[in-house]
Coordinates of C-alpha atoms in Angstrom, one line a residue:
Q1 CA 77.0 69.6 95.1
V2 CA 77.6 73.2 96.1
Q3 CA 75.4 76.0 94.8
L4 CA 76.1 79.7 94.8
V5 CA 73.5 82.4 94.3
E6 CA 74.5 86.1 93.9
S7 CA 72.2 89.0 94.6
G8 CA 72.2 92.7 95.1
G9 CA 73.2 94.0 91.6
G10 CA 71.4 96.8 89.8
L11 CA 71.8 100.3 88.4
V12 CA 73.5 103.0 90.3
Q13 CA 75.2 106.3 89.6
A14 CA 78.9 107.0 89.8
G15 CA 80.0 107.6 93.4
D16 CA 77.2 105.4 94.9
S17 CA 77.6 102.3 97.0
M18 CA 76.2 98.8 96.6
R19 CA 76.5 95.5 98.4
L20 CA 76.5 92.2 96.7
S21 CA 75.7 88.9 98.4
C22 CA 76.6 85.4 97.6
A23 CA 74.6 82.6 99.3
V24 CA 76.5 79.3 99.3
S25 CA 75.0 75.9 100.0
G26 CA 77.1 73.2 101.5
R27 CA 78.2 72.2 105.0
A28 CA 81.8 73.0 104.4
F29 CA 81.2 76.7 103.8
S30 CA 83.4 77.9 106.6
T31 CA 86.4 76.1 105.0
Y32 CA 85.9 77.5 101.5
V33 CA 88.2 80.1 99.9
L34 CA 85.7 82.4 98.3
T35 CA 86.3 84.9 95.5
W36 CA 84.5 87.6 93.5
F37 CA 85.2 87.9 89.8
R38 CA 83.7 90.2 87.2
Q39 CA 83.3 90.3 83.5
A40 CA 82.6 93.3 81.4
P41 CA 81.2 93.0 77.9
G42 CA 83.9 92.0 75.5
K43 CA 86.4 91.5 78.2
E44 CA 87.8 88.5 80.0
R45 CA 86.7 87.5 83.5
E46 CA 88.9 89.2 86.1
F47 CA 89.7 88.7 89.7
V48 CA 88.2 91.2 92.1
A49 CA 88.6 89.9 95.7
T50 CA 89.2 86.8 97.8
I51 CA 88.5 85.9 101.4
R52 CA 90.1 82.9 103.0
W53 CA 88.6 81.0 106.0
D54 CA 91.0 80.7 108.8
P55 CA 92.1 83.4 109.3
A56 CA 89.8 85.4 107.1
T57 CA 92.6 86.9 105.1
T58 CA 91.6 89.1 102.2
Y59 CA 93.1 89.9 98.8
Y60 CA 92.1 92.6 96.4
A61 CA 92.7 93.6 92.8
D62 CA 94.6 96.9 92.7
F63 CA 91.7 98.6 90.9
V64 CA 89.3 98.1 93.8
K65 CA 91.7 98.5 96.8
G66 CA 90.3 101.0 99.3
R67 CA 86.8 101.0 97.5
F68 CA 85.6 97.4 97.8
F69 CA 85.5 95.2 100.9
I70 CA 84.9 91.5 101.0
S71 CA 83.5 89.7 104.1
R72 CA 81.8 86.5 105.0
D73 CA 79.3 85.3 107.6
N74 CA 80.0 81.7 108.3
A75 CA 76.9 81.3 110.4
K76 CA 74.7 82.3 107.5
N77 CA 76.8 80.8 104.6
I78 CA 76.9 84.2 102.9
M79 CA 79.8 86.2 101.4
Y80 CA 79.5 89.9 100.7
L81 CA 81.2 92.5 98.5
Q82 CA 80.7 96.1 99.7
M83 CA 81.4 98.4 96.8
N84 CA 81.9 102.1 97.5
S85 CA 82.8 105.0 95.2
L86 CA 81.6 103.1 92.2
K87 CA 82.8 104.1 88.8
P88 CA 81.4 103.5 85.3
E89 CA 84.3 101.1 84.7
D90 CA 83.0 98.9 87.5
T91 CA 80.1 98.0 85.2
A92 CA 80.2 94.2 84.8
V93 CA 78.5 90.9 85.7
Y94 CA 79.9 89.9 89.1
Y95 CA 80.3 86.3 90.0
C96 CA 81.2 84.5 93.2
A97 CA 83.2 81.3 93.1
V98 CA 84.7 78.6 95.3
L99 CA 88.4 77.8 94.9
K100 CA 89.3 74.2 94.1
S101 CA 93.1 74.6 94.3
G102 CA 96.0 76.8 93.1
S103 CA 96.3 80.5 92.7
I104 CA 93.3 82.6 93.7
Y105 CA 93.8 84.9 90.7
Y106 CA 92.9 82.5 87.9
S107 CA 89.3 81.6 87.1
F108 CA 90.2 78.1 85.9
N109 CA 91.2 77.1 89.5
Y110 CA 87.5 77.5 90.6
Y111 CA 85.1 74.6 90.4
Y112 CA 81.8 76.2 91.7
W113 CA 80.3 79.4 90.3
G114 CA 77.2 81.4 90.7
Q115 CA 75.1 82.6 87.8
G116 CA 76.3 86.2 88.2
T117 CA 74.6 89.5 89.0
Q118 CA 74.7 92.6 86.8
V119 CA 76.1 95.8 88.2
T120 CA 75.7 98.9 86.1
V121 CA 77.2 102.2 87.0
S122 CA 76.1 105.3 85.1
S123 CA 78.2 108.4 84.8

């Protein structure tokens, strides 16, 4: 069983930065394709960013390109999401997930999820 635990969320002002962490249990961490999703109130869960494992290729949603940066530390079994220039519309619960198979963009292709961490950006 793989467990994911997000941390680092909170309340910030527009323009601030924040770093989220996702600690992942499991011996196969270095082979996982890892993704951040987010879900705002009343909206569907949406793709934010993915990092593959070999090479550590990254993919981003258009609305975060140039502001958010995904990374991983295979020695520590942790994935990060560095979020810069935060906007009120970035307010959401952020989830990390492990891809099972298929397209990285669809939440139904993921079989392990964290509990989520709330990010609130005030204007």
